[in-house]
Amino acid sequence: FTVAALVGLTGMLTIRSPIAFGAYHALAPVLLAIALFGIAYASPATRAERAMPDLSYGVYIYGWVVQQSLVALGVARFGFAALFLLCATGSMLLAAVSYYGIERRALGLKLVAERAG
């Protein structure tokens, strides 16, 4: 599908006709999405990517709490950049503590249970 989507996009960009122009505007978003997902799915994860912790859930859980806490403490008066940096740093720190303290152990138990059952 990925190659077909890329060929279709290339064809619509190189053919100079009103039909190709109309088809491009109708089909290009879909074909581009297919091509991008295909390329992303086909690329193998590197060893470094597999070794990195997935902090996304912790950032999702703690991000709002950190933001609201910092605003309540008056950090917003220092400007957006300061608030953003402190929110991002605080959320990432809490997410890392959560990952290494809870999530990684839980995922390990999940793997053990899957192997046993």
JSON list of C-alpha atoms in Angstrom, two decimals:
[
{"chain": "A", "resi": 1, "resn": "PHE", "atom": "CA", "xyz": [0.00, 0.00, 0.00]},
{"chain": "A", "resi": 2, "resn": "THR", "atom": "CA", "xyz": [2.82, 2.39, 0.83]},
{"chain": "A", "resi": 3, "resn": "VAL", "atom": "CA", "xyz": [4.45, 2.11, -2.57]},
{"chain": "A", "resi": 4, "resn": "ALA", "atom": "CA", "xyz": [1.10, 2.41, -4.35]},
{"chain": "A", "resi": 5, "resn": "ALA", "atom": "CA", "xyz": [0.26, 5.55, -2.34]},
{"chain": "A", "resi": 6, "resn": "LEU", "atom": "CA", "xyz": [3.63, 7.12, -3.18]},
{"chain": "A", "resi": 7, "resn": "VAL", "atom": "CA", "xyz": [3.25, 6.23, -6.86]},
{"chain": "A", "resi": 8, "resn": "GLY", "atom": "CA", "xyz": [-0.25, 7.72, -6.88]},
{"chain": "A", "resi": 9, "resn": "LEU", "atom": "CA", "xyz": [0.93, 10.93, -5.25]},
{"chain": "A", "resi": 10, "resn": "THR", "atom": "CA", "xyz": [3.84, 11.23, -7.67]},
{"chain": "A", "resi": 11, "resn": "GLY", "atom": "CA", "xyz": [1.61, 10.57, -10.65]},
{"chain": "A", "resi": 12, "resn": "MET", "atom": "CA", "xyz": [-0.93, 13.18, -9.60]},
{"chain": "A", "resi": 13, "resn": "LEU", "atom": "CA", "xyz": [1.84, 15.75, -9.08]},
{"chain": "A", "resi": 14, "resn": "THR", "atom": "CA", "xyz": [3.51, 15.14, -12.43]},
{"chain": "A", "resi": 15, "resn": "ILE", "atom": "CA", "xyz": [0.46, 14.88, -14.70]},
{"chain": "A", "resi": 16, "resn": "ARG", "atom": "CA", "xyz": [-0.72, 18.32, -15.77]},
{"chain": "A", "resi": 17, "resn": "SER", "atom": "CA", "xyz": [-4.47, 18.05, -16.31]},
{"chain": "A", "resi": 18, "resn": "PRO", "atom": "CA", "xyz": [-7.63, 19.32, -14.62]},
{"chain": "A", "resi": 19, "resn": "ILE", "atom": "CA", "xyz": [-8.65, 15.76, -13.74]},
{"chain": "A", "resi": 20, "resn": "ALA", "atom": "CA", "xyz": [-5.32, 15.05, -12.03]},
{"chain": "A", "resi": 21, "resn": "PHE", "atom": "CA", "xyz": [-5.54, 18.40, -10.23]},
{"chain": "A", "resi": 22, "resn": "GLY", "atom": "CA", "xyz": [-9.01, 17.55, -8.90]},
{"chain": "A", "resi": 23, "resn": "ALA", "atom": "CA", "xyz": [-7.95, 14.02, -7.98]},
{"chain": "A", "resi": 24, "resn": "TYR", "atom": "CA", "xyz": [-4.93, 15.37, -6.15]},
{"chain": "A", "resi": 25, "resn": "HIS", "atom": "CA", "xyz": [-7.03, 17.59, -3.90]},
{"chain": "A", "resi": 26, "resn": "ALA", "atom": "CA", "xyz": [-9.48, 14.78, -3.21]},
{"chain": "A", "resi": 27, "resn": "LEU", "atom": "CA", "xyz": [-7.03, 11.90, -2.74]},
{"chain": "A", "resi": 28, "resn": "ALA", "atom": "CA", "xyz": [-3.73, 13.45, -1.62]},
{"chain": "A", "resi": 29, "resn": "PRO", "atom": "CA", "xyz": [-4.60, 13.61, 2.11]},
{"chain": "A", "resi": 30, "resn": "VAL", "atom": "CA", "xyz": [-5.60, 9.94, 2.17]},
{"chain": "A", "resi": 31, "resn": "LEU", "atom": "CA", "xyz": [-2.63, 8.78, 0.09]},
{"chain": "A", "resi": 32, "resn": "LEU", "atom": "CA", "xyz": [-0.22, 10.87, 2.14]},
{"chain": "A", "resi": 33, "resn": "ALA", "atom": "CA", "xyz": [-1.57, 9.39, 5.38]},
{"chain": "A", "resi": 34, "resn": "ILE", "atom": "CA", "xyz": [-1.25, 5.86, 3.99]},
{"chain": "A", "resi": 35, "resn": "ALA", "atom": "CA", "xyz": [2.32, 6.55, 2.87]},
{"chain": "A", "resi": 36, "resn": "LEU", "atom": "CA", "xyz": [3.38, 8.12, 6.18]},
{"chain": "A", "resi": 37, "resn": "PHE", "atom": "CA", "xyz": [1.85, 5.36, 8.31]},
{"chain": "A", "resi": 38, "resn": "GLY", "atom": "CA", "xyz": [3.38, 2.73, 6.05]},
{"chain": "A", "resi": 39, "resn": "ILE", "atom": "CA", "xyz": [6.84, 4.26, 6.32]},
{"chain": "A", "resi": 40, "resn": "ALA", "atom": "CA", "xyz": [6.55, 4.69, 10.09]},
{"chain": "A", "resi": 41, "resn": "TYR", "atom": "CA", "xyz": [5.30, 1.14, 10.59]},
{"chain": "A", "resi": 42, "resn": "ALA", "atom": "CA", "xyz": [7.97, -0.38, 8.35]},
{"chain": "A", "resi": 43, "resn": "SER", "atom": "CA", "xyz": [10.94, 1.32, 9.99]},
{"chain": "A", "resi": 44, "resn": "PRO", "atom": "CA", "xyz": [12.47, -0.90, 12.66]},
{"chain": "A", "resi": 45, "resn": "ALA", "atom": "CA", "xyz": [12.91, 0.48, 16.16]},
{"chain": "A", "resi": 46, "resn": "THR", "atom": "CA", "xyz": [16.52, 1.03, 17.08]},
{"chain": "A", "resi": 47, "resn": "ARG", "atom": "CA", "xyz": [18.04, -0.41, 20.22]},
{"chain": "A", "resi": 48, "resn": "ALA", "atom": "CA", "xyz": [18.09, 3.06, 21.78]},
{"chain": "A", "resi": 49, "resn": "GLU", "atom": "CA", "xyz": [14.37, 3.53, 21.08]},
{"chain": "A", "resi": 50, "resn": "ARG", "atom": "CA", "xyz": [13.53, 0.18, 22.66]},
{"chain": "A", "resi": 51, "resn": "ALA", "atom": "CA", "xyz": [15.63, 1.01, 25.73]},
{"chain": "A", "resi": 52, "resn": "MET", "atom": "CA", "xyz": [13.91, 4.35, 26.34]},
{"chain": "A", "resi": 53, "resn": "PRO", "atom": "CA", "xyz": [11.15, 4.35, 28.95]},
{"chain": "A", "resi": 54, "resn": "ASP", "atom": "CA", "xyz": [7.64, 5.22, 27.84]},
{"chain": "A", "resi": 55, "resn": "LEU", "atom": "CA", "xyz": [6.78, 8.20, 29.99]},
{"chain": "A", "resi": 56, "resn": "SER", "atom": "CA", "xyz": [3.72, 9.20, 27.99]},
{"chain": "A", "resi": 57, "resn": "TYR", "atom": "CA", "xyz": [1.17, 7.77, 30.43]},
{"chain": "A", "resi": 58, "resn": "GLY", "atom": "CA", "xyz": [2.81, 9.48, 33.40]},
{"chain": "A", "resi": 59, "resn": "VAL", "atom": "CA", "xyz": [2.93, 12.81, 31.56]},
{"chain": "A", "resi": 60, "resn": "TYR", "atom": "CA", "xyz": [-0.75, 12.35, 30.71]},
{"chain": "A", "resi": 61, "resn": "ILE", "atom": "CA", "xyz": [-1.65, 11.61, 34.34]},
{"chain": "A", "resi": 62, "resn": "TYR", "atom": "CA", "xyz": [0.53, 14.20, 36.08]},
{"chain": "A", "resi": 63, "resn": "GLY", "atom": "CA", "xyz": [0.64, 17.00, 33.51]},
{"chain": "A", "resi": 64, "resn": "TRP", "atom": "CA", "xyz": [-2.64, 18.63, 34.47]},
{"chain": "A", "resi": 65, "resn": "VAL", "atom": "CA", "xyz": [-1.95, 18.33, 38.20]},
{"chain": "A", "resi": 66, "resn": "VAL", "atom": "CA", "xyz": [1.48, 19.96, 37.82]},
{"chain": "A", "resi": 67, "resn": "GLN", "atom": "CA", "xyz": [0.08, 22.75, 35.65]},
{"chain": "A", "resi": 68, "resn": "GLN", "atom": "CA", "xyz": [-2.73, 23.57, 38.05]},
{"chain": "A", "resi": 69, "resn": "SER", "atom": "CA", "xyz": [-0.42, 23.39, 41.07]},
{"chain": "A", "resi": 70, "resn": "LEU", "atom": "CA", "xyz": [2.09, 25.78, 39.51]},
{"chain": "A", "resi": 71, "resn": "VAL", "atom": "CA", "xyz": [-0.63, 28.23, 38.50]},
{"chain": "A", "resi": 72, "resn": "ALA", "atom": "CA", "xyz": [-2.06, 28.08, 42.04]},
{"chain": "A", "resi": 73, "resn": "LEU", "atom": "CA", "xyz": [1.42, 28.84, 43.40]},
{"chain": "A", "resi": 74, "resn": "GLY", "atom": "CA", "xyz": [1.61, 31.94, 41.18]},
{"chain": "A", "resi": 75, "resn": "VAL", "atom": "CA", "xyz": [4.26, 30.77, 38.74]},
{"chain": "A", "resi": 76, "resn": "ALA", "atom": "CA", "xyz": [2.17, 32.10, 35.82]},
{"chain": "A", "resi": 77, "resn": "ARG", "atom": "CA", "xyz": [3.20, 35.66, 36.72]},
{"chain": "A", "resi": 78, "resn": "PHE", "atom": "CA", "xyz": [6.71, 34.87, 35.44]},
{"chain": "A", "resi": 79, "resn": "GLY", "atom": "CA", "xyz": [5.39, 34.34, 31.91]},
{"chain": "A", "resi": 80, "resn": "PHE", "atom": "CA", "xyz": [4.47, 31.52, 29.62]},
{"chain": "A", "resi": 81, "resn": "ALA", "atom": "CA", "xyz": [8.01, 30.27, 28.98]},
{"chain": "A", "resi": 82, "resn": "ALA", "atom": "CA", "xyz": [8.78, 29.84, 32.68]},
{"chain": "A", "resi": 83, "resn": "LEU", "atom": "CA", "xyz": [5.44, 28.17, 33.33]},
{"chain": "A", "resi": 84, "resn": "PHE", "atom": "CA", "xyz": [5.86, 25.85, 30.36]},
{"chain": "A", "resi": 85, "resn": "LEU", "atom": "CA", "xyz": [9.40, 24.81, 31.29]},
{"chain": "A", "resi": 86, "resn": "LEU", "atom": "CA", "xyz": [8.47, 24.15, 34.91]},
{"chain": "A", "resi": 87, "resn": "CYS", "atom": "CA", "xyz": [5.34, 22.23, 33.90]},
{"chain": "A", "resi": 88, "resn": "ALA", "atom": "CA", "xyz": [7.24, 20.10, 31.40]},
{"chain": "A", "resi": 89, "resn": "THR", "atom": "CA", "xyz": [10.07, 19.42, 33.83]},
{"chain": "A", "resi": 90, "resn": "GLY", "atom": "CA", "xyz": [7.78, 18.60, 36.73]},
{"chain": "A", "resi": 91, "resn": "SER", "atom": "CA", "xyz": [5.54, 16.37, 34.63]},
{"chain": "A", "resi": 92, "resn": "MET", "atom": "CA", "xyz": [8.51, 14.47, 33.22]},
{"chain": "A", "resi": 93, "resn": "LEU", "atom": "CA", "xyz": [10.07, 13.98, 36.65]},
{"chain": "A", "resi": 94, "resn": "LEU", "atom": "CA", "xyz": [6.83, 12.64, 38.12]},
{"chain": "A", "resi": 95, "resn": "ALA", "atom": "CA", "xyz": [6.29, 10.47, 35.04]},
{"chain": "A", "resi": 96, "resn": "ALA", "atom": "CA", "xyz": [9.81, 8.99, 35.41]},
{"chain": "A", "resi": 97, "resn": "VAL", "atom": "CA", "xyz": [9.25, 8.26, 39.10]},
{"chain": "A", "resi": 98, "resn": "SER", "atom": "CA", "xyz": [5.93, 6.64, 38.26]},
{"chain": "A", "resi": 99, "resn": "TYR", "atom": "CA", "xyz": [7.45, 4.60, 35.43]},
{"chain": "A", "resi": 100, "resn": "TYR", "atom": "CA", "xyz": [10.41, 3.27, 37.37]},
{"chain": "A", "resi": 101, "resn": "GLY", "atom": "CA", "xyz": [8.50, 2.86, 40.63]},
{"chain": "A", "resi": 102, "resn": "ILE", "atom": "CA", "xyz": [5.28, 1.30, 39.37]},
{"chain": "A", "resi": 103, "resn": "GLU", "atom": "CA", "xyz": [4.79, 0.83, 35.63]},
{"chain": "A", "resi": 104, "resn": "ARG", "atom": "CA", "xyz": [7.98, -1.03, 34.79]},
{"chain": "A", "resi": 105, "resn": "ARG", "atom": "CA", "xyz": [7.39, -3.52, 37.59]},
{"chain": "A", "resi": 106, "resn": "ALA", "atom": "CA", "xyz": [3.77, -3.98, 36.54]},
{"chain": "A", "resi": 107, "resn": "LEU", "atom": "CA", "xyz": [4.80, -4.58, 32.92]},
{"chain": "A", "resi": 108, "resn": "GLY", "atom": "CA", "xyz": [7.34, -7.14, 34.13]},
{"chain": "A", "resi": 109, "resn": "LEU", "atom": "CA", "xyz": [4.63, -8.96, 36.07]},
{"chain": "A", "resi": 110, "resn": "LYS", "atom": "CA", "xyz": [2.42, -8.88, 32.98]},
{"chain": "A", "resi": 111, "resn": "LEU", "atom": "CA", "xyz": [5.15, -10.57, 30.93]},
{"chain": "A", "resi": 112, "resn": "VAL", "atom": "CA", "xyz": [5.63, -13.22, 33.62]},
{"chain": "A", "resi": 113, "resn": "ALA", "atom": "CA", "xyz": [1.90, -13.90, 33.70]},
{"chain": "A", "resi": 114, "resn": "GLU", "atom": "CA", "xyz": [1.71, -14.13, 29.90]},
{"chain": "A", "resi": 115, "resn": "ARG", "atom": "CA", "xyz": [4.58, -16.63, 29.78]},
{"chain": "A", "resi": 116, "resn": "ALA", "atom": "CA", "xyz": [3.07, -18.75, 32.55]},
{"chain": "A", "resi": 117, "resn": "GLY", "atom": "CA", "xyz": [-0.46, -18.82, 31.16]}
]
